[in-house]
Short mmCIF file of C-alpha atoms in Angstrom, two decimals:
data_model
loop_
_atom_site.label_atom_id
_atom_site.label_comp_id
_atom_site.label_asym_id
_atom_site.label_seq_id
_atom_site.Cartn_x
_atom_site.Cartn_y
_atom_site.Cartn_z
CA UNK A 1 -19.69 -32.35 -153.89
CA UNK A 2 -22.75 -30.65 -154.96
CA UNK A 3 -24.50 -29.07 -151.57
CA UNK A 4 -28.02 -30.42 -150.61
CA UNK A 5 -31.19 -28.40 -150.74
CA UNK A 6 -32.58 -27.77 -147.00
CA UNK A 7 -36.26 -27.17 -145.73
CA UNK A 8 -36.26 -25.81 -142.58
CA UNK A 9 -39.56 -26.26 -140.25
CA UNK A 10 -40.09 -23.50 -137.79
CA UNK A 11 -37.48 -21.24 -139.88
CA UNK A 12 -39.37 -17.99 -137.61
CA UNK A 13 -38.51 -19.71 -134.23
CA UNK A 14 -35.61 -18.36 -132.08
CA UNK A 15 -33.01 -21.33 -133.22
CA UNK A 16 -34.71 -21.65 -136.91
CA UNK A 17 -34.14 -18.23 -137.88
CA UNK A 18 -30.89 -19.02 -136.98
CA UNK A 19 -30.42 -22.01 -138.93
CA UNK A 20 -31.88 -20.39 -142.12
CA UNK A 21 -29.13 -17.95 -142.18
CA UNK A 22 -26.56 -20.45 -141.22
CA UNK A 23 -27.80 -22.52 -144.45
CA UNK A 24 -27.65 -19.58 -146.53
CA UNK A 25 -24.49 -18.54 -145.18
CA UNK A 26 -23.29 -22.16 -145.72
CA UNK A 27 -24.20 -22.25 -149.66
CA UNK A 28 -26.94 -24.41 -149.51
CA UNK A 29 -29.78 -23.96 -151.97
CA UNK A 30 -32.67 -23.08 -148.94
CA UNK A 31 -35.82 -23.34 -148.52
CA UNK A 32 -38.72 -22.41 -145.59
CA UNK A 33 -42.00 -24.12 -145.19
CA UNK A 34 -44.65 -21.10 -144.98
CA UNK A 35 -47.69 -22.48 -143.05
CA UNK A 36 -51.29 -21.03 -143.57
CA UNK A 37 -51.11 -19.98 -139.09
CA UNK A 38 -47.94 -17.51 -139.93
CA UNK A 39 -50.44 -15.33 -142.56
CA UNK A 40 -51.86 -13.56 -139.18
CA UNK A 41 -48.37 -12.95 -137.34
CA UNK A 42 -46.91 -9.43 -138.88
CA UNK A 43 -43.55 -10.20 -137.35
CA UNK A 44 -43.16 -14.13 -138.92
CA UNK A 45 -44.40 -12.50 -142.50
CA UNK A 46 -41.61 -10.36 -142.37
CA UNK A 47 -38.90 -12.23 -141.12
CA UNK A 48 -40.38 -14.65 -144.23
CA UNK A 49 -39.84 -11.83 -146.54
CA UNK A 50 -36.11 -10.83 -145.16
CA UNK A 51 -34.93 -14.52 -145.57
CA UNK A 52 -36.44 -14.12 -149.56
CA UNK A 53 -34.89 -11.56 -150.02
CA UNK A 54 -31.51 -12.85 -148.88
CA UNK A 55 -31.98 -15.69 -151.27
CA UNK A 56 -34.15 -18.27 -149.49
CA UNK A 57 -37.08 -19.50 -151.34
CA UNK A 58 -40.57 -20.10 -149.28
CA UNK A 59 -42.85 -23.47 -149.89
CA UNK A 60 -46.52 -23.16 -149.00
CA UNK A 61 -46.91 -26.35 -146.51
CA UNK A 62 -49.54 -27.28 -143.89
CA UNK A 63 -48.96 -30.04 -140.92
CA UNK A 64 -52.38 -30.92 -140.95
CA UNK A 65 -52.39 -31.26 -145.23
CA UNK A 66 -50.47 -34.57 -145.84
CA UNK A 67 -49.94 -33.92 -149.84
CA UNK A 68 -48.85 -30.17 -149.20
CA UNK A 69 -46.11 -31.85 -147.03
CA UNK A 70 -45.09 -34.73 -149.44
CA UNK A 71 -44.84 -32.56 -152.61
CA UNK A 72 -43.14 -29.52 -149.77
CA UNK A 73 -40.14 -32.14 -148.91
CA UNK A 74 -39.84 -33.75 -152.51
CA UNK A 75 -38.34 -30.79 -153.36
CA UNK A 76 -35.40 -30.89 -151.33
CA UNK A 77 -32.73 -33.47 -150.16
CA UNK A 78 -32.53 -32.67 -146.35
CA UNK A 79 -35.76 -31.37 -143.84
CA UNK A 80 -33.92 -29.99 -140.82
CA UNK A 81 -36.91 -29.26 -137.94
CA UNK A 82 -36.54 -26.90 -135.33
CA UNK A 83 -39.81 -26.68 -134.11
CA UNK A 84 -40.20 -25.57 -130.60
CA UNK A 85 -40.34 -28.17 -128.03
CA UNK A 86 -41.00 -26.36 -124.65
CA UNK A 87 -42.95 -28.00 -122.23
CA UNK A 88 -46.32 -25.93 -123.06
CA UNK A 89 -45.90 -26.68 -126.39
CA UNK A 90 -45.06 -29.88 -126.49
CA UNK A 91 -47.41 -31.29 -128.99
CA UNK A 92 -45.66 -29.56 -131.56
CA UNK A 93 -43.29 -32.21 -131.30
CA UNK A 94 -45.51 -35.01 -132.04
CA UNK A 95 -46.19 -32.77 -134.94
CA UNK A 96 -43.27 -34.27 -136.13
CA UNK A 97 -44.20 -37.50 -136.77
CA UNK A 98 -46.51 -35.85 -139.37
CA UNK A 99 -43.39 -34.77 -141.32
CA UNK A 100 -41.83 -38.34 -140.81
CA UNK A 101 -44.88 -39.85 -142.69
CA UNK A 102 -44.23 -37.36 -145.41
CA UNK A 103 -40.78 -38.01 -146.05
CA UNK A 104 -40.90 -41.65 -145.75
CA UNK A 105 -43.34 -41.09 -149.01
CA UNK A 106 -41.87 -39.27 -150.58
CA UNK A 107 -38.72 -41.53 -150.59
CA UNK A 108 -36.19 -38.62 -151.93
CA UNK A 109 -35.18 -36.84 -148.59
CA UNK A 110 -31.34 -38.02 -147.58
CA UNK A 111 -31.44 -36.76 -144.10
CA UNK A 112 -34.00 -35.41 -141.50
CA UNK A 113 -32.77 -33.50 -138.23
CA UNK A 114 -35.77 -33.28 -135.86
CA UNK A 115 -36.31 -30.95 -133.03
CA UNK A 116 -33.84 -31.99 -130.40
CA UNK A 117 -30.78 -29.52 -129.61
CA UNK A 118 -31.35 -29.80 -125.38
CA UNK A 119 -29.99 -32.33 -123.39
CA UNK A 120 -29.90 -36.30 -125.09
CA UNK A 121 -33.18 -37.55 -124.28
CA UNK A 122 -31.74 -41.37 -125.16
CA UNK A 123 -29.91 -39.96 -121.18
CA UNK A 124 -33.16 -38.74 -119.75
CA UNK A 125 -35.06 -42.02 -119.25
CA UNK A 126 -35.02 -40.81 -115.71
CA UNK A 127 -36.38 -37.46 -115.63
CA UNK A 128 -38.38 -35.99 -113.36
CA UNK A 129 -42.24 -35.91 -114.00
CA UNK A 130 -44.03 -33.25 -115.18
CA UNK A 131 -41.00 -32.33 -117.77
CA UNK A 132 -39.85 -36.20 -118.85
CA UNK A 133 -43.15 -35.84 -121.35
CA UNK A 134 -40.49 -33.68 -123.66
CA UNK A 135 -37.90 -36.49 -123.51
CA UNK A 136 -40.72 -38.88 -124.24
CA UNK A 137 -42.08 -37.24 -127.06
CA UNK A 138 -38.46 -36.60 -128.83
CA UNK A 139 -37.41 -40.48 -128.08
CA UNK A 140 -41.08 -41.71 -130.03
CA UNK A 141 -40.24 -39.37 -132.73
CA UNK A 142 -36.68 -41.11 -133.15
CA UNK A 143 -38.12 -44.75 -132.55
CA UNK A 144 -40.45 -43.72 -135.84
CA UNK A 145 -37.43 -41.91 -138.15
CA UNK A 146 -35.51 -45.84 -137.20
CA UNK A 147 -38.41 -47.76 -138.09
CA UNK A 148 -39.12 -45.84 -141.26
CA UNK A 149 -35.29 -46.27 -142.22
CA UNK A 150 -34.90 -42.34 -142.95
CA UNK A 151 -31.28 -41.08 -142.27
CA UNK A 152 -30.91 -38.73 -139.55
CA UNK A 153 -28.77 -36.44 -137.23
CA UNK A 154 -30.17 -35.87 -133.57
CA UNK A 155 -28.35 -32.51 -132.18
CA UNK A 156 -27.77 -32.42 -128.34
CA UNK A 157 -26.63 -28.90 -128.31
CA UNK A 158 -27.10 -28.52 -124.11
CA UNK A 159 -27.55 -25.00 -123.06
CA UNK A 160 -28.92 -22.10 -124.51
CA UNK A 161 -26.21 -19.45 -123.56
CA UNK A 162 -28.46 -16.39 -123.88
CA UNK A 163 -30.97 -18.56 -121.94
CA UNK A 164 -28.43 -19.86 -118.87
CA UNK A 165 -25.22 -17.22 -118.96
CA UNK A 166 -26.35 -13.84 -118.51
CA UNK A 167 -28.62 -14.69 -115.60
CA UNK A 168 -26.11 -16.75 -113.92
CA UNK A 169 -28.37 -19.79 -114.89
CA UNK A 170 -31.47 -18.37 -112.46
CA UNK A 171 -34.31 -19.13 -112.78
CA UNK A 172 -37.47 -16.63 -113.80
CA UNK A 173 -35.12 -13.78 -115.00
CA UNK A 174 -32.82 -13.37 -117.96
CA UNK A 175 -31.09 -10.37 -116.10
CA UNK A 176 -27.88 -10.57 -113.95
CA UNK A 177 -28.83 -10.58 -110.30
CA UNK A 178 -27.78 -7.38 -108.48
CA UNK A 179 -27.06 -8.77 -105.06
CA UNK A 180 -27.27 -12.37 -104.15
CA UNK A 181 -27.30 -15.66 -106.50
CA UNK A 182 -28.69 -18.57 -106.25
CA UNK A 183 -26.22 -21.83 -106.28
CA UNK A 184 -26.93 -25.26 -107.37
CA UNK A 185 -25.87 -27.68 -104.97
CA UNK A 186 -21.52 -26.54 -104.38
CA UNK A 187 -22.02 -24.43 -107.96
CA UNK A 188 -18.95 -27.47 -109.10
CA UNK A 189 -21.15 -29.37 -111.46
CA UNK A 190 -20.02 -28.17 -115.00
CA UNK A 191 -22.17 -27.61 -117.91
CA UNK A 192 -22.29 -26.21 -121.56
CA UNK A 193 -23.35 -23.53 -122.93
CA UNK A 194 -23.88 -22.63 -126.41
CA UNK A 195 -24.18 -19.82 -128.51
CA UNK A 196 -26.95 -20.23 -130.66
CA UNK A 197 -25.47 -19.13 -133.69
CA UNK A 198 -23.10 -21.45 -133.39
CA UNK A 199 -25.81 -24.23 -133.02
CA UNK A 200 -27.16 -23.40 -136.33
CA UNK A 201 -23.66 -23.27 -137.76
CA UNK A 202 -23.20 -26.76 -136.50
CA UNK A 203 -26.12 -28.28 -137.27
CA UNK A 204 -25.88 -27.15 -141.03
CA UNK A 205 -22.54 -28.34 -141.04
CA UNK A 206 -23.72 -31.96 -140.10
CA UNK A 207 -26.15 -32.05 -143.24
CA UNK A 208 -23.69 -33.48 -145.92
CA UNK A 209 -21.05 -35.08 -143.46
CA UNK A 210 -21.57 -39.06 -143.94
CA UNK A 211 -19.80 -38.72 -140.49
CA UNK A 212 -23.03 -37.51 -139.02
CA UNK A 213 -25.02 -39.80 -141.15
CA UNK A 214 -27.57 -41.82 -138.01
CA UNK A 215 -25.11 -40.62 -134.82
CA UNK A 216 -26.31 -38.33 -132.23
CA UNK A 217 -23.60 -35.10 -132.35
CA UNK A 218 -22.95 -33.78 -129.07
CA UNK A 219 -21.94 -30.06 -129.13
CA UNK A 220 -18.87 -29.87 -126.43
CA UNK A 221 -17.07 -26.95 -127.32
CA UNK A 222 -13.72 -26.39 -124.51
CA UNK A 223 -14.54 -22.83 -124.02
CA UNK A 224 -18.26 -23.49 -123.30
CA UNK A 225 -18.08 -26.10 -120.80
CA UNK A 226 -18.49 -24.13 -117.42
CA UNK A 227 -19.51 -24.35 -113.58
CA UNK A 228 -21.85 -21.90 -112.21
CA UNK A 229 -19.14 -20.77 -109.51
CA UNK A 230 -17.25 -20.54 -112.61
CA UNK A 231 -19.48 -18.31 -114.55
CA UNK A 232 -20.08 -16.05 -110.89
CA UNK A 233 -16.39 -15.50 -110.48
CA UNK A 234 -16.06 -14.12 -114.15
CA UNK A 235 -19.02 -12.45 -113.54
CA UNK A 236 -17.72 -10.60 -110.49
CA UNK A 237 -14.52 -9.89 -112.40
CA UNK A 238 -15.92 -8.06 -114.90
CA UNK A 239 -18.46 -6.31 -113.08
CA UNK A 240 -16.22 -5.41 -109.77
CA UNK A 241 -18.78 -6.62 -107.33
CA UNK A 242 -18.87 -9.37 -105.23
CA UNK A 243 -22.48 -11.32 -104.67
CA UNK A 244 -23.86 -13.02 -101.95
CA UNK A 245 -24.02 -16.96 -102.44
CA UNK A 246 -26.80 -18.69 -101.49
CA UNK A 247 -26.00 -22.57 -101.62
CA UNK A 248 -29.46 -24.57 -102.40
CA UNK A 249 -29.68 -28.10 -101.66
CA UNK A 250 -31.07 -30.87 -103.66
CA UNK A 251 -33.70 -31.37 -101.37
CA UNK A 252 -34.78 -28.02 -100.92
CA UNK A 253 -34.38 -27.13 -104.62
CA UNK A 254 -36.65 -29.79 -105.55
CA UNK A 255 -39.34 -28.86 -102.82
CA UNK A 256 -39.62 -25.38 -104.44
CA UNK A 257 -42.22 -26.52 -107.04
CA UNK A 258 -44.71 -27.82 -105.08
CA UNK A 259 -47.74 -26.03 -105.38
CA UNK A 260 -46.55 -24.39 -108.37
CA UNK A 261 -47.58 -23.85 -112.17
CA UNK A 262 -46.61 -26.31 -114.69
CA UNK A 263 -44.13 -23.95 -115.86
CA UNK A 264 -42.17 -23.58 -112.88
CA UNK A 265 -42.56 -27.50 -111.71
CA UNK A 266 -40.60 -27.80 -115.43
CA UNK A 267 -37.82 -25.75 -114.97
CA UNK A 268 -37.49 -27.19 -111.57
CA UNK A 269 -36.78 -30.34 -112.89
CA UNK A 270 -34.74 -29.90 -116.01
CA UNK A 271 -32.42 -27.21 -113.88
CA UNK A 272 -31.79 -30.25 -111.04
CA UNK A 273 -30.92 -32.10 -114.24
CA UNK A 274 -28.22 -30.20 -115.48
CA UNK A 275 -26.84 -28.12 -111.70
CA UNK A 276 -27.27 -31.04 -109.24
CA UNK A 277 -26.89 -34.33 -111.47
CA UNK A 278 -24.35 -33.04 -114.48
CA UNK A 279 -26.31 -35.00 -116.96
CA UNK A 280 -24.72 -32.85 -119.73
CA UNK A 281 -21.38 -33.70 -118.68
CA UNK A 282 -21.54 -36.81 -117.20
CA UNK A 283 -20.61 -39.51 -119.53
CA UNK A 284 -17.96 -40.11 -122.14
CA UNK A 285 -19.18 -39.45 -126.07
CA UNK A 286 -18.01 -42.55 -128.27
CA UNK A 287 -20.44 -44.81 -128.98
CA UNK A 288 -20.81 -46.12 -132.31
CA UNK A 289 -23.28 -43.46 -132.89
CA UNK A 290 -22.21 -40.44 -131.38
CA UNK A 291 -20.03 -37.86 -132.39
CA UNK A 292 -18.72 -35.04 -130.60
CA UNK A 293 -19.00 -31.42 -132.74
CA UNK A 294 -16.14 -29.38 -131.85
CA UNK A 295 -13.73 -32.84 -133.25
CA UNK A 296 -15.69 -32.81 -136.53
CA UNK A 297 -15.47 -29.47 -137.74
CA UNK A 298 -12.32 -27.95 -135.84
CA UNK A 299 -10.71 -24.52 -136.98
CA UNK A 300 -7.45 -26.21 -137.11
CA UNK A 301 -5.98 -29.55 -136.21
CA UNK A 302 -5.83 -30.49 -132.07
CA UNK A 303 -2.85 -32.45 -131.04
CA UNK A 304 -5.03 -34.57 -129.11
CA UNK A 305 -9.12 -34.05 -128.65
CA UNK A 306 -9.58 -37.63 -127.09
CA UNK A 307 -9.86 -36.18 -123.65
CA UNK A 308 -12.86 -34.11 -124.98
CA UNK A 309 -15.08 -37.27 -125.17
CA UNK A 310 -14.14 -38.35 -121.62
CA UNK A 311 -16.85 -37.75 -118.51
CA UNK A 312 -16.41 -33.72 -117.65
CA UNK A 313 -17.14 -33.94 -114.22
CA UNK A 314 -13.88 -34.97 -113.18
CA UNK A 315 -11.81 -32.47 -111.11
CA UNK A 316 -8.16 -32.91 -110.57
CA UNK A 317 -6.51 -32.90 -107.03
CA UNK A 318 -6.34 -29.34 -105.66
CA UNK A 319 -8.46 -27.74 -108.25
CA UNK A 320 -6.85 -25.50 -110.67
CA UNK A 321 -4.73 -22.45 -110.78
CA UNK A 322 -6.89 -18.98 -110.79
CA UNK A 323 -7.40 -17.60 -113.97
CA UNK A 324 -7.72 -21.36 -115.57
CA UNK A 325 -10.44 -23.99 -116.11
CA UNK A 326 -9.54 -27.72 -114.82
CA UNK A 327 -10.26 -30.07 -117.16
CA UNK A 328 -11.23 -33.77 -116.87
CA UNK A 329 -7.51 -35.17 -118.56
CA UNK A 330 -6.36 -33.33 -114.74
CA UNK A 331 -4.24 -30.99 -116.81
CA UNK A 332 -5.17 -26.48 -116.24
CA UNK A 333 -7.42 -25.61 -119.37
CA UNK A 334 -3.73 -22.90 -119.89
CA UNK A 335 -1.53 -26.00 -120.16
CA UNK A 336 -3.85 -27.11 -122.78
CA UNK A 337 -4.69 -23.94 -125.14
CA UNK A 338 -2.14 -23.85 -126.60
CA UNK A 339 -2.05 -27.07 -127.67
CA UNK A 340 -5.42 -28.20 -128.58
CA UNK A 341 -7.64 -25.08 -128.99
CA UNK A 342 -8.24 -23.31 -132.73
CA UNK A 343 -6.89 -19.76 -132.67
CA UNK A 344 -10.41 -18.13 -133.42
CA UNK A 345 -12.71 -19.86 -131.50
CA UNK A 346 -15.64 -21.44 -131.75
CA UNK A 347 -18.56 -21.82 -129.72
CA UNK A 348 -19.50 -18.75 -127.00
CA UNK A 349 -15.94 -16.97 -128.31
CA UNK A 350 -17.04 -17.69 -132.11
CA UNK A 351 -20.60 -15.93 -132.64
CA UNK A 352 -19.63 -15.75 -135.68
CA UNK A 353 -21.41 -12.73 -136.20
CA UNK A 354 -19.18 -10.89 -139.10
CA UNK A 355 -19.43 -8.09 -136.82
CA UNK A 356 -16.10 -5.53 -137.12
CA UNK A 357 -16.37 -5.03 -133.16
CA UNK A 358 -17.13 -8.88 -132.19
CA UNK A 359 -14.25 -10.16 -134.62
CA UNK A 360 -11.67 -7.41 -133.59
CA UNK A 361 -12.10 -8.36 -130.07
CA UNK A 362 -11.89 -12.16 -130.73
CA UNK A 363 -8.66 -11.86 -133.04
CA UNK A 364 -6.72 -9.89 -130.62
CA UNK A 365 -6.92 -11.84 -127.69
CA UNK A 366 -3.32 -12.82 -127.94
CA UNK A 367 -1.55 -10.15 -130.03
CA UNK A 368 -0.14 -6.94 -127.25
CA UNK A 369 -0.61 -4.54 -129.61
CA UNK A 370 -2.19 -3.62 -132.90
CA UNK A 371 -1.49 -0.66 -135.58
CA UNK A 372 -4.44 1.35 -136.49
CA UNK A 373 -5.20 4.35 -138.94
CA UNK A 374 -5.49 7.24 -136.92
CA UNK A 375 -7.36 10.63 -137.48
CA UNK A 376 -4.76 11.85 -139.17
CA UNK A 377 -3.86 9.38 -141.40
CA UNK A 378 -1.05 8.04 -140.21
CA UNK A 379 -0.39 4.84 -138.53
CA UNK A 380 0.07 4.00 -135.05
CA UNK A 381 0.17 1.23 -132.19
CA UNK A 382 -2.40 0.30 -129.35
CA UNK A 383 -1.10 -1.24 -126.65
CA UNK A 384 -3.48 -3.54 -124.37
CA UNK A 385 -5.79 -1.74 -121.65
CA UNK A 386 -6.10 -4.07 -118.44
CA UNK A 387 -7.65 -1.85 -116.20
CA UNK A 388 -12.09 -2.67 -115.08
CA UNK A 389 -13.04 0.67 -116.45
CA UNK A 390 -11.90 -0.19 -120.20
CA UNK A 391 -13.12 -4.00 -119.14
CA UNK A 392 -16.70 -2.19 -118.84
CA UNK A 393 -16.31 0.25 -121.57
CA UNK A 394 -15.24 -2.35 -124.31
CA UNK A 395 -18.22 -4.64 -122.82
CA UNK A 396 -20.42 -1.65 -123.09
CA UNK A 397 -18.98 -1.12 -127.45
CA UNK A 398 -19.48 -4.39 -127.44
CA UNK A 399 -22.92 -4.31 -126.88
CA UNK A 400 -23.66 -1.12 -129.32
CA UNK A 401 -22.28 -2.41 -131.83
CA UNK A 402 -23.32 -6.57 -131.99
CA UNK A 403 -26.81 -6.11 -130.35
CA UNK A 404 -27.74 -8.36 -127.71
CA UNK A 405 -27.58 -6.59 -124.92
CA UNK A 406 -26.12 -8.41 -121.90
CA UNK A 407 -25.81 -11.53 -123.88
CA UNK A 408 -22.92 -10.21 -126.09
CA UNK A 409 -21.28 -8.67 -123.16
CA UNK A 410 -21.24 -12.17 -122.26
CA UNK A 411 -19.47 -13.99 -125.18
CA UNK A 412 -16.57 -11.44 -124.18
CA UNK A 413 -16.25 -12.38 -120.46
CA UNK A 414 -16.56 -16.39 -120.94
CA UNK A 415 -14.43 -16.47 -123.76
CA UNK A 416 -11.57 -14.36 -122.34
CA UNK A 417 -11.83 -13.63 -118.64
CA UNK A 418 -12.77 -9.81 -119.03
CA UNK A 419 -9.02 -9.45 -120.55
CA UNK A 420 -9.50 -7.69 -123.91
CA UNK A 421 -6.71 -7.58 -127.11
CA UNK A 422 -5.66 -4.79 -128.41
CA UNK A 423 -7.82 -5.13 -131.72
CA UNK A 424 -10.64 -5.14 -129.22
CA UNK A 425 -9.49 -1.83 -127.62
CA UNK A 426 -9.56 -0.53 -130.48
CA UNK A 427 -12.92 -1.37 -131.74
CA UNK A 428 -14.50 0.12 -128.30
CA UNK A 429 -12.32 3.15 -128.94
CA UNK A 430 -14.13 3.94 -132.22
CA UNK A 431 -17.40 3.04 -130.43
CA UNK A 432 -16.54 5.59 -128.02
CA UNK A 433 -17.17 8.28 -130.30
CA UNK A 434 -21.05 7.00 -130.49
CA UNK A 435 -22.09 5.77 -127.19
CA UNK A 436 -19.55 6.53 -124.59
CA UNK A 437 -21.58 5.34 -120.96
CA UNK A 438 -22.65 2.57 -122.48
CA UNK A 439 -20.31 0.15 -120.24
CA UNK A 440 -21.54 1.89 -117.23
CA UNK A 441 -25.17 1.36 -117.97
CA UNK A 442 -24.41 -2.31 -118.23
CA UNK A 443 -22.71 -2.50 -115.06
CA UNK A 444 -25.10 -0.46 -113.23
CA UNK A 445 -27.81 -2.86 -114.83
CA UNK A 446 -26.18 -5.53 -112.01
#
């Protein structure tokens, strides 16, 4: 089947530079809408430039110039949005319904995906005030793609991971906390995170899947569905320092943003959301119209993925064994690897970056040893390194060589519990030769 031509909206934002490259990556004939606003941003112009040069193909286009828009989309067969929906800049979402107009003249356009990827707002009919205006504005957005009859995909990708993991999902920092962290409630509630790359890899992946075709598809990777105490205790694995837990509850959470800016009152409420109510987790994907991500596009067949759409919340009787996630069937997240997970992974394990370092440590997970060309010429075996220093150092490679900073150190640590393969070890010890403290910078960063 011949691939459809994409238009991405806000292809310069954080998650739609990320979706242009997963398009191009994908095959798909590309295309960004240039708006007159991104001539005075040097930074947007040359991101705009990079993504022509890699093949894209850039379509002068103006919100606010209704003909620019209907001839911009009649040139392609899907308009994928990712326009940013943040609370101060929340109108750009009804900017959206500009683009709906469009399409429904034009009449050609197979499929829009709007600006969604956070939680489900068809679950947030009960947010809290000030931030329910962003659930609002995404459900009268959908209510107009219905009425117009366009076909669609809504995303509910959950958690930014660079956003939520690094921090140990605090607030007003993106930085580990040195000391002391903040916990939600009993830091139980699971939620997901998700590599952004691997958003954009699943979105484009919806585009030409009549499964998609008018569901809602909920990204629920295994390996990215995590508690906070969770996240901590890797955290403190990795790192070799324990922090001081400082249990917050509801109540008190939720009186922390009185008298304060918009911003904060915001964060305040979507955070209580996700840490105190689980509404990521919470309910069981299988509607008629709802798919669940991870079952569509699998690496490799799962024995059996119905547990994935059940409620995640769930927590069998005596908790789990250390060193394993519970999960809502009441079977140890080991007893079930095996079985139902793809051997390279997807989601905070996948990046799927292309990077030597990122996929050396990712394919040797499981494998106790790897052969090598040495300096010499000659073959020879690396046998796995268990001990926290070469935990850091590979972390530290890891981070030299993907970019990223903490956020790649953090792939590593969720996906694998700080326990490198031996492909890994051997991609930090050819990164040794070019930044050899660089795992004890990170570390000392905490």
């Amino acid at each position: 089947m011949e691939k459809s031509k994409v238009l991405v909206v806000g292809g310069t934002g954080y998650l739609g530079r990320r979706i242009v490259k997963a398009s191009l990556a994908q095959g798909h004939e590309t295309y960004v809408m240039l708006r007159p606003e991104i001539g005075l941003d040097i930074d947007k112009l040359q991101m705009l430039l990079s993504f022509k040069a890699q093949g894209a193909r850039l379509l002068e286009a103006s919100l606010d110039d209704h003909r620019s828009l209907v001839a911009a989309v009649k040139q392609v067969d899907v308009v994928v949005s990712a326009m940013s929906g943040v609370h101060f800049r929340s109108h750009n979402l009804q900017l959206q319904l500009k683009l709906v107009d469009a399409i429904k003249e034009a009449g050609n356009v197979k499929r829009f995906l709007p600006s969604e990827f956070g939680m489900d707002p068809a679950r947030m009919g009960h947010a809290l005030e000030p931030g329910r205006v962003t659930f609002d504005e995404k459900m009268e957005i959908r209510n107009a793609i219905e009425e117009a009859n366009i076909g669609h995909t809504y995303i509910s990708a959950n958690c930014f991971a660079a956003y939520f993991v690094p921090n140990l999902c605090q607030m007003r920092t993106l930085l580990p906390p040195k000391e002391r962290v903040n916990v939600y409630g009993d830091g139980n509630v699971k939620a997901i995170f998700m590599d952004e790359d691997d958003i954009a890899t699943y979105t484009i992946k919806t585009i030409d899947d009549p499964r998609a075709l008018n569901k809602t598809v909920y990204l629920r990777p295994l390996e990215n569905i995590l508690s906070q105490n969770e996240l901590i205790a890797k955290w403190e694995k990795l790192s070799g320092k324990a922090l001081e837990k400082i249990p917050i509850p509801s109540a008190e959470f939720l009186a922390s943003m009185e008298g304060t800016d918009l911003a904060n009152q915001v964060g305040v409420g979507h955070y209580h959301h996700i840490f105190y109510e689980g509404c990521l987790t919470n309910f069981a994907i299988g509607d008629d119209g709802e798919e669940e991500g991870s079952l569509l596009y699998p690496k490799r067949p799962r024995r059996d993925p119905r547990w994935l759409r059940r409620p995640l919340q769930a927590q069998p009787q005596g908790g789990a064994r250390s060193g394993a996630h519970a999960t809502s069937s009441g079977h140890d997240e080991a007893e079930v690897l095996p079985e139902l997970l793809p051997r390279r992974r997807w989601g905070i394990a996948g990046c799927n970056s292309g990077d030597d370092g990122m996929s050396a440590v990712r394919l040797g997970m499981k494998r106790k040893s790897v052969t090598v060309a040495g300096d010499d010429g000659k073959d020879k075996k690396i046998k796995k390194k268990r001990s926290a220093e070469s935990r850091r150092n590979l972390a530290g490679i890891w981070r030299s060589e993907v970019g990223g900073a903490a956020r790649c150190l953090w792939w590593h640590v969720v996906a694998t519990g700080g326990k490198e393969g031996s492909a890994g070890v051997d991609a930090a010890e050819r990164g040794k030769r070019g930044s050899e403290n660089d795992g004890k910078q990170i570390v000392e960063l905490i």
